[in-house]
Coordinates of C-alpha atoms in Angstrom, one line a residue:
M254 CA 70.7 71.9 77.8
G255 CA 71.2 70.1 74.6
R256 CA 74.6 68.5 76.0
P257 CA 74.7 64.6 75.0
G258 CA 74.7 62.2 78.2
A259 CA 72.5 65.7 79.4
R260 CA 69.2 65.1 81.7
A261 CA 65.9 67.0 80.4
G262 CA 64.7 70.1 82.2
V263 CA 64.9 73.7 82.4
I264 CA 68.4 74.1 83.2
A265 CA 70.2 76.8 80.6
D266 CA 74.0 79.0 79.8
A267 CA 74.3 81.4 82.6
A268 CA 74.7 84.0 79.2
L269 CA 71.5 84.2 77.6
A270 CA 70.6 86.6 80.8
P271 CA 71.0 89.1 82.8
E272 CA 71.7 88.6 86.3
V273 CA 68.8 88.9 89.2
T274 CA 67.8 87.9 92.6
M275 CA 64.6 86.5 93.8
T276 CA 64.1 87.0 97.6
S277 CA 60.4 86.2 97.6
P278 CA 57.4 85.1 95.1
G279 CA 56.9 86.9 92.5
R280 CA 59.4 90.1 93.6
L281 CA 62.5 90.4 91.6
N282 CA 65.5 91.9 94.1
G283 CA 69.0 93.2 93.9
D284 CA 69.9 92.3 97.1
R285 CA 72.4 88.6 97.6
H286 CA 72.7 87.0 100.8
A287 CA 75.9 85.9 100.7
D288 CA 74.8 82.2 102.2
Q289 CA 72.0 82.0 98.9
L290 CA 73.7 79.9 96.0
P291 CA 72.2 81.1 93.0
M292 CA 70.6 78.3 89.8
M293 CA 68.6 79.6 86.4
A294 CA 65.1 80.1 86.1
A295 CA 63.0 81.1 83.6
I296 CA 60.6 84.4 84.6
A297 CA 57.7 86.0 82.7
E298 CA 57.8 89.5 84.0
S299 CA 55.0 90.5 82.0
S300 CA 51.9 89.2 80.1
G301 CA 52.8 88.5 76.6
E302 CA 56.5 89.1 77.4
P303 CA 59.3 87.2 77.0
I304 CA 60.1 84.9 78.8
R305 CA 63.7 85.0 80.6
V306 CA 66.5 82.9 81.4
S307 CA 68.0 84.3 84.3
S308 CA 70.0 82.8 87.4
I309 CA 68.0 84.0 91.4
D310 CA 68.4 82.8 94.5
R311 CA 67.8 79.1 95.1
P312 CA 65.1 78.5 97.7
E313 CA 65.0 76.4 100.7
A314 CA 63.3 73.7 101.8
G315 CA 61.7 75.4 104.4
A316 CA 59.4 73.2 107.8
G317 CA 57.9 70.7 105.8
Q318 CA 58.8 70.9 102.1
V319 CA 61.6 69.7 100.4
L320 CA 64.1 71.3 97.9
V321 CA 63.3 69.6 94.7
R322 CA 66.5 69.8 91.8
I323 CA 63.9 70.0 88.7
H324 CA 65.4 67.0 86.6
A325 CA 61.7 67.5 83.4
S326 CA 59.0 69.7 83.7
G327 CA 56.6 71.2 81.4
V328 CA 54.2 73.5 80.7
N329 CA 50.9 72.8 81.9
P330 CA 47.5 74.6 80.5
L331 CA 47.6 77.4 83.7
D332 CA 50.8 78.3 83.0
T333 CA 50.1 79.8 79.5
K334 CA 46.4 81.6 81.1
I335 CA 49.0 82.9 83.2
Y336 CA 51.0 83.5 80.9
A337 CA 48.2 85.8 78.7
G338 CA 46.8 87.1 82.0
E339 CA 43.6 84.8 81.2
A340 CA 43.8 83.5 85.0
P341 CA 42.2 85.6 87.6
H342 CA 41.3 82.3 89.3
A343 CA 45.3 81.3 90.1
R344 CA 45.9 84.5 91.7
H345 CA 49.3 84.5 89.9
P346 CA 51.5 87.9 90.4
L347 CA 53.8 88.4 87.7
P348 CA 57.3 88.4 87.3
A349 CA 57.1 85.0 88.7
I350 CA 58.5 81.1 87.5
L351 CA 55.5 79.6 86.5
G352 CA 55.4 76.2 85.7
L353 CA 53.7 73.2 87.6
D354 CA 54.9 69.8 87.0
L355 CA 58.3 67.9 87.5
A356 CA 60.5 64.8 88.0
G357 CA 63.3 65.0 89.4
V358 CA 66.0 64.1 93.2
V359 CA 65.4 66.2 96.5
D360 CA 68.2 67.9 96.9
A361 CA 67.4 68.7 100.6
V362 CA 64.2 68.3 103.4
G363 CA 63.4 71.0 105.5
S364 CA 62.0 70.7 109.1
S365 CA 59.8 67.6 110.2
V366 CA 60.4 65.8 107.5
E367 CA 60.3 62.2 107.6
R368 CA 58.7 61.1 104.4
F369 CA 61.9 62.2 102.2
R370 CA 64.9 62.0 102.3
P371 CA 67.9 63.6 100.1
G372 CA 68.6 61.3 96.8
D373 CA 64.3 60.4 96.7
E374 CA 63.1 59.9 92.9
V375 CA 59.8 62.7 93.3
Y376 CA 57.5 64.3 90.6
G377 CA 54.6 66.1 91.3
T378 CA 52.9 69.5 90.9
T379 CA 53.9 72.7 93.0
G380 CA 53.9 76.6 92.2
D381 CA 52.1 79.0 90.0
V382 CA 49.1 79.5 92.4
G383 CA 49.4 82.3 95.1
G384 CA 52.7 83.7 94.6
H385 CA 54.3 79.9 95.1
P386 CA 57.8 79.9 92.4
G387 CA 57.2 77.5 89.7
T388 CA 59.4 74.4 87.9
L389 CA 60.2 76.2 85.2
A390 CA 64.1 76.4 87.3
Q391 CA 66.9 73.8 88.6
F392 CA 65.8 73.4 91.5
A393 CA 61.5 74.2 93.0
A394 CA 61.1 73.4 97.6

């Protein structure tokens, strides 16, 4: 982020890239629903091409999921293999939000979630396999 006192993460200024939306894992789409809020994410569109920071729809916490406001994420060796097109075992189609690892705060919980509450500090892994969006974004579910 670069501002004094700002938390670590991958948040970027919306002016850095044109706006796109992601309505399902790995697919970009121009349809924006009025009730979906935007977030910034790093999008790998194809192997070896520059990763672009774009404004996309914020995910929602589905049943059994939590929505995490990401404060820090990292690039894992699997990310670099997927990005280079050398990870057929991961089966992660591009375009996609890469990233496995995250630390942040629970922003919302889906139905049937009992262990976590909004405001809980969490860390873990998600994304990068099977088309599930990763952690190089402001939010992940």
